CSV table of C-alpha atoms in Angstrom, one decimal:
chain,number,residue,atom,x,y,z
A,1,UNK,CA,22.0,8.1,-31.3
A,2,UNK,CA,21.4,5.9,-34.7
A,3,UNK,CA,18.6,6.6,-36.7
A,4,UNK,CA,16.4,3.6,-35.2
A,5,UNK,CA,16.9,5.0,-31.5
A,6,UNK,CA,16.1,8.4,-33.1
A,7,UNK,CA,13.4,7.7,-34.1
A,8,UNK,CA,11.7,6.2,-31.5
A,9,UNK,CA,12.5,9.2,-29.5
A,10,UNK,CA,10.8,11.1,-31.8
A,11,UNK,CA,8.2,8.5,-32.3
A,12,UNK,CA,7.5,9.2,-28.6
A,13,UNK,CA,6.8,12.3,-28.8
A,14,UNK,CA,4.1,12.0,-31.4
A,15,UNK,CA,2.5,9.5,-29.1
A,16,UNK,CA,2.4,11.8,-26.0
A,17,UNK,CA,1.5,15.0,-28.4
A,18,UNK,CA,-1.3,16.7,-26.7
A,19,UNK,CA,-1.8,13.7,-24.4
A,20,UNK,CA,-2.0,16.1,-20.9
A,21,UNK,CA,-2.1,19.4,-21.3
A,22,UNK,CA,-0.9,22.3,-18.8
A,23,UNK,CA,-2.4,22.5,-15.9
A,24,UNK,CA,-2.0,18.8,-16.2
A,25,UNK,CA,-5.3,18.1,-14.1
A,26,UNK,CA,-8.2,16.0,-15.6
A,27,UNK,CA,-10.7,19.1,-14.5
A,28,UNK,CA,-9.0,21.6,-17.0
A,29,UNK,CA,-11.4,22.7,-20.0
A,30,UNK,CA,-8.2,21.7,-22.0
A,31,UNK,CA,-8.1,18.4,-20.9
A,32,UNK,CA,-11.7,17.0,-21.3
A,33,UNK,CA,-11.3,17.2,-25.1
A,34,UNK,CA,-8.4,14.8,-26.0
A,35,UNK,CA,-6.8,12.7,-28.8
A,36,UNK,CA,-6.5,14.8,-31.9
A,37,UNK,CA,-3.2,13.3,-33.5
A,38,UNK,CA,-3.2,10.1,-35.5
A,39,UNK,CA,-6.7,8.8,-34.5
A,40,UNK,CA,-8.1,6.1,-36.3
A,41,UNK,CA,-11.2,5.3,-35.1
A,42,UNK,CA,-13.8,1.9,-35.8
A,43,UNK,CA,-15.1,1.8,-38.6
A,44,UNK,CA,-18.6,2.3,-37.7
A,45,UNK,CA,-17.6,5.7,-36.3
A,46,UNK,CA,-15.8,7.2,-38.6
A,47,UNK,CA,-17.1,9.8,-41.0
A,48,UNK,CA,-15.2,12.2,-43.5
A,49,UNK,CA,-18.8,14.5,-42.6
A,50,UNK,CA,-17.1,14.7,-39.1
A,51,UNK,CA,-14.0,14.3,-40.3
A,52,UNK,CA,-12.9,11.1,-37.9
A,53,UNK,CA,-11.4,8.7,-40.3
A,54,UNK,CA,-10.5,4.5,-39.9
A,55,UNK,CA,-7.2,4.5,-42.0
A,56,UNK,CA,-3.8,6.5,-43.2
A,57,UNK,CA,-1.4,6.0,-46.0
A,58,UNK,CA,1.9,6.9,-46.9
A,59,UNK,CA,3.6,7.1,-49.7
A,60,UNK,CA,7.5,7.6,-50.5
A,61,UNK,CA,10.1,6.8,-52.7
A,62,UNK,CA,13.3,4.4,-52.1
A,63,UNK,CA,15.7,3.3,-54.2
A,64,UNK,CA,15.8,-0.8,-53.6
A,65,UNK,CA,18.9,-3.2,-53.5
A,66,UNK,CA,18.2,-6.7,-54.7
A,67,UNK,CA,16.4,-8.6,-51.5
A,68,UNK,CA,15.6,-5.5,-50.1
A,69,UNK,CA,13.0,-6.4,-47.0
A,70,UNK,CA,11.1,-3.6,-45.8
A,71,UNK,CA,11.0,-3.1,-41.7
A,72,UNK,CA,7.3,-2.0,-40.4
A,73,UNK,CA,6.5,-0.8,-37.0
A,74,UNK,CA,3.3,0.2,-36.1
A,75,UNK,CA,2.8,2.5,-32.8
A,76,UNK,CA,0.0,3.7,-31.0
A,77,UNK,CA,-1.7,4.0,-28.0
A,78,UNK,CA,-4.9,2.5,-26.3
A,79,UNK,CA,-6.8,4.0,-23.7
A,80,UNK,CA,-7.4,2.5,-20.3
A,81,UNK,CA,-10.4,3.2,-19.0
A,82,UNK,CA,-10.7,4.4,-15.1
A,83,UNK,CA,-13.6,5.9,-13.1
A,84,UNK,CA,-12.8,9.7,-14.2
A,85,UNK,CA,-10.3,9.2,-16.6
A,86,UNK,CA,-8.4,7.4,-19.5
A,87,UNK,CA,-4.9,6.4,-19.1
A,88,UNK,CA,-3.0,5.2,-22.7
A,89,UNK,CA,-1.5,1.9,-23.1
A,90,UNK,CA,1.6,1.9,-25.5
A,91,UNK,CA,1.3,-0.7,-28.3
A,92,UNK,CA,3.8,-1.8,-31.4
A,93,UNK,CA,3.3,-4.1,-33.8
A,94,UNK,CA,6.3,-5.6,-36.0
A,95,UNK,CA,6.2,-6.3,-39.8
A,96,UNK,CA,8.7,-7.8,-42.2
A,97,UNK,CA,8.2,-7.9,-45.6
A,98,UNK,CA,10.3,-8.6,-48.3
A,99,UNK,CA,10.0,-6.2,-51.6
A,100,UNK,CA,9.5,-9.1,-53.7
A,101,UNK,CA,6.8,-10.4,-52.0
A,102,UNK,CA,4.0,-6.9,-52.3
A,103,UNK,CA,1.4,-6.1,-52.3
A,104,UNK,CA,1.0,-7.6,-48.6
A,105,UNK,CA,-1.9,-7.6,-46.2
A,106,UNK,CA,-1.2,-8.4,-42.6
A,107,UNK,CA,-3.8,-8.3,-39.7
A,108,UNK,CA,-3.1,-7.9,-36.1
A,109,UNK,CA,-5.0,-7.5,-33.0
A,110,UNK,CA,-4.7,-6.1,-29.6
A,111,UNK,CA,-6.6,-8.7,-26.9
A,112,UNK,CA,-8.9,-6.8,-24.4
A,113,UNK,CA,-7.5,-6.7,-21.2
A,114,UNK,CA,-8.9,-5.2,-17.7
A,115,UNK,CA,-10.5,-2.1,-18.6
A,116,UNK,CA,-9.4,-2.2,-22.4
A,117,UNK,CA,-10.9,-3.7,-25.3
A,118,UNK,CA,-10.2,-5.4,-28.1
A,119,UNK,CA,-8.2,-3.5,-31.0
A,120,UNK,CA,-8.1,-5.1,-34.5
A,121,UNK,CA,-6.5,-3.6,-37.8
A,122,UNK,CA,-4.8,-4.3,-41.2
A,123,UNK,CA,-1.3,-3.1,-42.3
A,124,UNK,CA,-1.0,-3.3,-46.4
A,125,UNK,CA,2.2,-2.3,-48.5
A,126,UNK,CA,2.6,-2.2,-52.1
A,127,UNK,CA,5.6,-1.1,-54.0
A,128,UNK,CA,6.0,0.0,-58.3
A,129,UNK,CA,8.8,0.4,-60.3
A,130,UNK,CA,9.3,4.5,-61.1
A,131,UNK,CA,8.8,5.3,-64.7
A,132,UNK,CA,12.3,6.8,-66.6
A,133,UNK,CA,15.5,5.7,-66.8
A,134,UNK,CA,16.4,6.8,-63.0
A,135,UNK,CA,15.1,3.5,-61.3
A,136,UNK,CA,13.7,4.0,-57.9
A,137,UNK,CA,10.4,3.0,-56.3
A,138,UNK,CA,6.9,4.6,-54.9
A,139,UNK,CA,6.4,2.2,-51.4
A,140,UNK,CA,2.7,2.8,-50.5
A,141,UNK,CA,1.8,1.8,-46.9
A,142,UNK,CA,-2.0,1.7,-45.5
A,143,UNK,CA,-3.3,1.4,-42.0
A,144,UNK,CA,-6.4,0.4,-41.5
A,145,UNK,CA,-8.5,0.5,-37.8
A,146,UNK,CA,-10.9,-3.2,-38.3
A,147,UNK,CA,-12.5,-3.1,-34.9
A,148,UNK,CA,-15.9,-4.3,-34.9
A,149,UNK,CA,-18.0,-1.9,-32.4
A,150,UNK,CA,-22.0,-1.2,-32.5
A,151,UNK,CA,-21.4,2.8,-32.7
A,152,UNK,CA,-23.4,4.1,-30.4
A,153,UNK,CA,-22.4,8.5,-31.7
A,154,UNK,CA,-20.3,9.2,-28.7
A,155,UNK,CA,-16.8,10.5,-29.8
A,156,UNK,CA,-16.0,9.4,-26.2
A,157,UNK,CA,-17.2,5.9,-26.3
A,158,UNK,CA,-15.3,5.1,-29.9
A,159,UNK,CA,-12.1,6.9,-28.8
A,160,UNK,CA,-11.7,3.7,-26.1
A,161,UNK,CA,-12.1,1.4,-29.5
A,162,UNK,CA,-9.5,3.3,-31.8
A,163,UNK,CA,-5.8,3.7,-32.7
A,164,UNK,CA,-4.5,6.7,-30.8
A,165,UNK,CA,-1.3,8.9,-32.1
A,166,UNK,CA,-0.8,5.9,-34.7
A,167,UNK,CA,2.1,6.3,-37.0
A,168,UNK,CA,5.1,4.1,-38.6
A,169,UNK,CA,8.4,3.3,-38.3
A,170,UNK,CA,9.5,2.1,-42.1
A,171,UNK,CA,13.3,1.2,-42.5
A,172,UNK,CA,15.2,-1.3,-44.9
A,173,UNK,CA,18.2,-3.2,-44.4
A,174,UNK,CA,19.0,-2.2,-48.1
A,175,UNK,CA,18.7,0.3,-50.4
A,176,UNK,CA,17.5,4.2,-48.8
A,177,UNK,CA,14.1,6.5,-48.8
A,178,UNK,CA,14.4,9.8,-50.4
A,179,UNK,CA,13.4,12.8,-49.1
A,180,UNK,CA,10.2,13.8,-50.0
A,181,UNK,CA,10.8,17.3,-48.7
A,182,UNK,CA,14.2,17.7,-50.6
A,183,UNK,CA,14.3,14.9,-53.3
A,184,UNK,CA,16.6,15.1,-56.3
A,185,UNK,CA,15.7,16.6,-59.4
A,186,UNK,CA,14.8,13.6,-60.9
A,187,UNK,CA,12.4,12.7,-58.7
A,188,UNK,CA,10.7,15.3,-58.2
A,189,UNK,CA,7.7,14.4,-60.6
A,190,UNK,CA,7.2,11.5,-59.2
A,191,UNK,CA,7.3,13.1,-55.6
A,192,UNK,CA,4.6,15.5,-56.5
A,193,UNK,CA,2.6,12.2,-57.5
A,194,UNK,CA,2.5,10.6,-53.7
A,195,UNK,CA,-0.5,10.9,-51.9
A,196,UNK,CA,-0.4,11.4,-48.2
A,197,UNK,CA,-3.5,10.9,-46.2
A,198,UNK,CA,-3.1,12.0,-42.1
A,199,UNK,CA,0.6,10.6,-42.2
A,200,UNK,CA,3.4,12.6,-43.4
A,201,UNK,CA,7.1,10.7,-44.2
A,202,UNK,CA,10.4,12.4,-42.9
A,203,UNK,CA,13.8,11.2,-43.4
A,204,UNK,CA,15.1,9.8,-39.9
A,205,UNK,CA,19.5,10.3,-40.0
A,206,UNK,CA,20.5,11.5,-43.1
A,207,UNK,CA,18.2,14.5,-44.8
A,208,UNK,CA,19.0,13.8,-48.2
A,209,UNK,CA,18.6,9.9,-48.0
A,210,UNK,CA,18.2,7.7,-45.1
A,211,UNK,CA,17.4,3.7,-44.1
A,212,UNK,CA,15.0,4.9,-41.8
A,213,UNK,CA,11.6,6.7,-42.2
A,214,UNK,CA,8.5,8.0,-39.8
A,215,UNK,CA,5.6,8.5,-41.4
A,216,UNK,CA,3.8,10.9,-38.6
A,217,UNK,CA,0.5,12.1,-38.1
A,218,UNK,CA,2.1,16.0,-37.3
A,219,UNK,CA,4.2,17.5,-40.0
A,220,UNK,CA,7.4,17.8,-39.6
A,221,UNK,CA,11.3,18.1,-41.0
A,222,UNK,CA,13.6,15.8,-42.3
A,223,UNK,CA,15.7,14.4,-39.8
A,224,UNK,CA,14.0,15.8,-36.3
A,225,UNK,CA,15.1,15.8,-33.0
A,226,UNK,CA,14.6,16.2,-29.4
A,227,UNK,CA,16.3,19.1,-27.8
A,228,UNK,CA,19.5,17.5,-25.4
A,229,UNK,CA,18.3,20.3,-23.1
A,230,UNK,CA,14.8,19.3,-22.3
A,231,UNK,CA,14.7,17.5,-19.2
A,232,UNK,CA,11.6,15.2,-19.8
A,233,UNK,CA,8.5,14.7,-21.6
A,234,UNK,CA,5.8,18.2,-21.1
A,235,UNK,CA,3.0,16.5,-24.0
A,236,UNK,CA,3.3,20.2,-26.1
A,237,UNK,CA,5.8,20.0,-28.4
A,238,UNK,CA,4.5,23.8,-29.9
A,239,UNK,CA,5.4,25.0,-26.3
A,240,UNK,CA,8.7,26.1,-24.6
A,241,UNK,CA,10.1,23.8,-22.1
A,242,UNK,CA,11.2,26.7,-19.9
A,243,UNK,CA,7.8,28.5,-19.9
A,244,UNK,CA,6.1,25.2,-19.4
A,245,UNK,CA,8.6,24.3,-16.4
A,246,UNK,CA,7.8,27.9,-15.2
A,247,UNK,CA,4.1,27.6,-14.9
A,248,UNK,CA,3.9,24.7,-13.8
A,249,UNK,CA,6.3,25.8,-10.7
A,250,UNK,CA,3.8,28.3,-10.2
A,251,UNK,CA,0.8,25.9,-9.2
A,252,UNK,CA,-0.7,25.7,-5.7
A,253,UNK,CA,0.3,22.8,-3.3
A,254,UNK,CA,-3.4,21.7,-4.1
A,255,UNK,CA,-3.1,21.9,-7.7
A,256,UNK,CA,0.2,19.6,-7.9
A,257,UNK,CA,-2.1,17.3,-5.6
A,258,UNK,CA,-5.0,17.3,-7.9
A,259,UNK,CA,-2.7,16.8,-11.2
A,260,UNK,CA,-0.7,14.3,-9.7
A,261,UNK,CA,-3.9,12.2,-9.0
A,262,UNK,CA,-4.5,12.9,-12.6
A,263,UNK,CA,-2.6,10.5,-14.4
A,264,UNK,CA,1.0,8.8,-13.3
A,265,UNK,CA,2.6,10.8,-15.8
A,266,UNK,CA,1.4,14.3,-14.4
A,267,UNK,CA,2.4,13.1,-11.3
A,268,UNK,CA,6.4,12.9,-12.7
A,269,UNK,CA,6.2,15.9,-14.6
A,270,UNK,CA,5.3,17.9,-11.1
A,271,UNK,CA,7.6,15.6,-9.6
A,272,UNK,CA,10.7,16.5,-11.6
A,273,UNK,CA,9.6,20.2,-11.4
A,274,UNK,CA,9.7,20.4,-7.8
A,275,UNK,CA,13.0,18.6,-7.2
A,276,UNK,CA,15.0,20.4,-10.8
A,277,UNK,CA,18.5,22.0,-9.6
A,278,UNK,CA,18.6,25.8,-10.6
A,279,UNK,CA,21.8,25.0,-13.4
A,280,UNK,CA,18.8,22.4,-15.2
A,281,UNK,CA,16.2,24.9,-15.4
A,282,UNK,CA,19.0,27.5,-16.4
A,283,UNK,CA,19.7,25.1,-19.4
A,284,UNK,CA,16.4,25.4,-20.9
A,285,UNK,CA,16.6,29.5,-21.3
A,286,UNK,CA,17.6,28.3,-25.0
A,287,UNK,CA,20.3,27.6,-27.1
A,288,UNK,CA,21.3,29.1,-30.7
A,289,UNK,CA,21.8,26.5,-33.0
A,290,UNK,CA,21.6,28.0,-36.3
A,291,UNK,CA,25.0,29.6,-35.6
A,292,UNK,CA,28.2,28.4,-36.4
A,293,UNK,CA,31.6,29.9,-35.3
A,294,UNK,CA,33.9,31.3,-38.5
A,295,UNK,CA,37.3,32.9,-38.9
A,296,UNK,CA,38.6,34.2,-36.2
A,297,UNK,CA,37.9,38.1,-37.0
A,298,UNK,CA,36.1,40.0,-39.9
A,299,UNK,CA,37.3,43.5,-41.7
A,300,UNK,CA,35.2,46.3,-40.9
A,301,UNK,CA,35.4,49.5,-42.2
A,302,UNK,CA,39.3,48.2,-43.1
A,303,UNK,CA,39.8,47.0,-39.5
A,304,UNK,CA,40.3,44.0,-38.6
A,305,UNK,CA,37.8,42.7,-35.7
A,306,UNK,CA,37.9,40.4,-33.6
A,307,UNK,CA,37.5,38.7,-29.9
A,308,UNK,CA,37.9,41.2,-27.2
A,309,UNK,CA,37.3,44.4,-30.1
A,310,UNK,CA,35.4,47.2,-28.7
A,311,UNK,CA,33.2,48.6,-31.4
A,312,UNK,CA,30.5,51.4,-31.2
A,313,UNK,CA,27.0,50.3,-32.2
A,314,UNK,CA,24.7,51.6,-34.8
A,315,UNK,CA,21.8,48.9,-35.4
A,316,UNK,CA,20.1,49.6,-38.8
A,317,UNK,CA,16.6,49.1,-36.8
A,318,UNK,CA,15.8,46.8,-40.0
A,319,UNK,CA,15.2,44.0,-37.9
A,320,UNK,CA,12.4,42.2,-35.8
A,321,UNK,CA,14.2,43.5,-32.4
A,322,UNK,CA,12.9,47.5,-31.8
A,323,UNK,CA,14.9,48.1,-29.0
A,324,UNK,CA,17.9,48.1,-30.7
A,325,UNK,CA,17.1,51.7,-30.8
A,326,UNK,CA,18.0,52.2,-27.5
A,327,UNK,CA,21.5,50.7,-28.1
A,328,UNK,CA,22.7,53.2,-30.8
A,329,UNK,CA,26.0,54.7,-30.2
A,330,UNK,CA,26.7,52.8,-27.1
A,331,UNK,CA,30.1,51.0,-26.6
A,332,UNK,CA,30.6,47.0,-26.8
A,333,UNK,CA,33.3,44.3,-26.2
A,334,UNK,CA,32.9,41.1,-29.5
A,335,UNK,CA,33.5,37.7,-27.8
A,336,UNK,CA,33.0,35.8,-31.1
A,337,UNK,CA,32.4,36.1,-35.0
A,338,UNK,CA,29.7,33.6,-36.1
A,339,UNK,CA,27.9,32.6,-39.5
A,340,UNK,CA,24.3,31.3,-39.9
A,341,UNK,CA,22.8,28.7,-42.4
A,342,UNK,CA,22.7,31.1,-45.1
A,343,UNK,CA,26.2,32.2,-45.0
A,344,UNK,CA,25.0,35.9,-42.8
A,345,UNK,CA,28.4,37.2,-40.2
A,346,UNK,CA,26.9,38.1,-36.4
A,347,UNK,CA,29.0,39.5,-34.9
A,348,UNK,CA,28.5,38.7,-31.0
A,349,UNK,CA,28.5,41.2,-28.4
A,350,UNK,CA,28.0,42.5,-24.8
A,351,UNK,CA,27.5,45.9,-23.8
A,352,UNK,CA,30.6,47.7,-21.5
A,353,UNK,CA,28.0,49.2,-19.7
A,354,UNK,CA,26.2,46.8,-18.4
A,355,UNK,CA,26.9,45.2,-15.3
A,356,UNK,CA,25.8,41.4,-16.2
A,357,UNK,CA,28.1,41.4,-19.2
A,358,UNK,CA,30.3,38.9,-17.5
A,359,UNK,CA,27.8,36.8,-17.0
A,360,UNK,CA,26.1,36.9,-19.9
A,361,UNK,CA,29.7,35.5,-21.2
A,362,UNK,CA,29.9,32.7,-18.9
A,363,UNK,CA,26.6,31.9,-20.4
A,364,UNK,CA,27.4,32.2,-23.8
A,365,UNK,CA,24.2,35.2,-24.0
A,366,UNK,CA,25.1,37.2,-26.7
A,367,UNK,CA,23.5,40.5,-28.5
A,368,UNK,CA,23.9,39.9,-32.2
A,369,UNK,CA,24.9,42.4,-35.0
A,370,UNK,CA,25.6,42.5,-38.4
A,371,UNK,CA,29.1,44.1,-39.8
A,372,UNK,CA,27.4,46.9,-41.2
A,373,UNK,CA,26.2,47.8,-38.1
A,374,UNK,CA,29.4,48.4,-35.6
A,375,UNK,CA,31.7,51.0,-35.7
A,376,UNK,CA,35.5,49.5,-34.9
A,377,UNK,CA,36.6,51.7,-32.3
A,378,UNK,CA,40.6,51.1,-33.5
A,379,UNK,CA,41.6,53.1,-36.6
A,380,UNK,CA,42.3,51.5,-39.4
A,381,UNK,CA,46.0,51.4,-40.8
């Protein structure tokens, strides 16, 4: 996937954060209190008191090329407006603006349609020189909800006239953003001096510098991503796909009826539920992915360990798992050696006395240790 794929994928699932909540049915407390991310609301509405607000900014730092011209897509969504619920309506709007030709101010406006209205906003951009020998550039990028609406104090009424789940796509055709989380040394000072208001900037690709930027209205890393194993959008990023997929399983025949007249999107969530094959849902269990296979075997109390080593175990109890307590002195087979992010050996086991081990294996489920805490069961030479 290249970074501009990537990050509409993740683009996505800022729009749909929060959009339909578990139990996925329009009578659900949780789901009579909606759009919370990226709202920009009419002006006449919003209120720092009340803290709704009409506009976000960005700011980051790229180092230019000569002609650099800055890509700007603007996402959000747009409620539809039915009897007993809002529906969204996906929207993006496509800038191109040349470095050499900020500050910029570009307008655009959404037409009213059948049960929408009107949408109207400004996009600005500026972009200074950094100070210091270094070179670089702070890129400053405003969003700004224009819609004219006679506020009438119903958080309900203005939601149908704002920007909902707005962010930005920025990318250049030349040149590369820095990270803001991770920046060199020389730019941190300057870093420290951007101001973020409701959107936060993430490299997209590369996490030290990158073409491509989102500035989001949710926090998140450099250089996100969705998980290969979820099957489909669930609207809760902070949730597990597996326990979501689970619950959901669990709801009455009348239920899935009543959420799949909800919205056409609940509908295919409890759709895909009811017809996922048993080796889909055993995918989403989890997957370890701050492991990385290392040499082949480790030494351990001067014996070499390795795959199929049987070692005695004798957890420490130092970390966040108490039942390792239960597993001292018992006997265990090592399938592999890995290493973690911070250069840690685990030491990946299964216990000889337990009658799932094999397929535990199969699965690649593993009970992890570190070296100080198995016994080799060989002597040493």
């Amino acid at each position: 996937m290249n970074a501009g794929d990537q990050a509409r994928a993740i683009g996505d699932a800022v729009l749909y954060e929060g959009y339909l909540l578990y139990p996925y049915r329009a009578s659900a407390g949780k789901n009579k209190v909606r759009w919370q991310w990226g709202v920009l609301m009419p002006p006449s509405y919003a209120s720092a008191e009340i803290g709704e607000h009409a506009s976000a900014r960005v700011e980051c730092l790229l180092e230019p090329l000569a002609h650099t011209i800055l890509h700007v897509k603007v996402r959000f969504l747009q409620t539809r407006t039915l009897l007993t619920w809002d529906e969204a309506v996906e929207h993006e709007i496509n800038f191109e603006l040349p470095l050499s030709e900020l500050p910029a101010e570009k307008a655009f406006h959404v037409p009213g349609e059948e049960r929408t209205h009107p949408l109207s906003g400004v996009l600005t951009a500026r972009v200074e020189p950094l100070d210091g020998p270094f070179g670089g550039a702070r890129l400053r990028v405003e969003v700004h909800n224009t819609t004219s609406w006679p506020a009438d104090g119903v958080r309900e009424h203005a939601l149908r006239h704002s920007l909902l789940a707005a962010h930005l796509v920025l990318s250049v055709d030349t040149g590369h953003f820095l990270s803001m989380l991770d920046p060199p040394e020389w730019a941190k000072p300057a870093v420290e001096a951007c101001r973020q208001e409701r959107l936060w900037p993430v490299l997209i690709g590369d996490t030290a510098r990158s073409t491509v930027m989102l500035a989001s209205p949710i926090i998140l890393y450099d250089n996100p991503s969705i998980a290969e194993e979820s099957p489909g959008d669930l609207f809760d990023g902070t949730e597990i796909d597996e326990i979501l997929t689970l619950r959901t399983m669990t709801l009455t025949d009348e239920e899935k009826r009543e959420a799949r007249a909800t919205d056409p999107r609940a509908a295919a969530i409890v759709d895909r539920v009811d017809s996922m094959p048993p080796e889909l849902l055993e995918r989403l269990h989890g997957a370890v992915r701050s492991l990385r296979p290392v040499e082949p075997s480790v030494v351990v109390a001067g014996v070499r360990v390795a795959a199929g080593s049987q070692v005695r175990l004798l957890p420490n109890l130092r970390g966040a798992d108490a039942q390792d307590m239960f597993l001292t002195g018992k006997t265990a087979t090592v399938h592999v050696i890995l290493s973690d992010v911070d250069g840690a050996t685990h030491i990946a086991v299964t216990l000889d006395d337990d009658p799932g081990a094999d397929l535990q294996h199969a699965q690649g489920r593993y009970r992890y240790f570190s070296p100080d805490e198995i016994e080799p069961l060989e002597v040493a030479e």
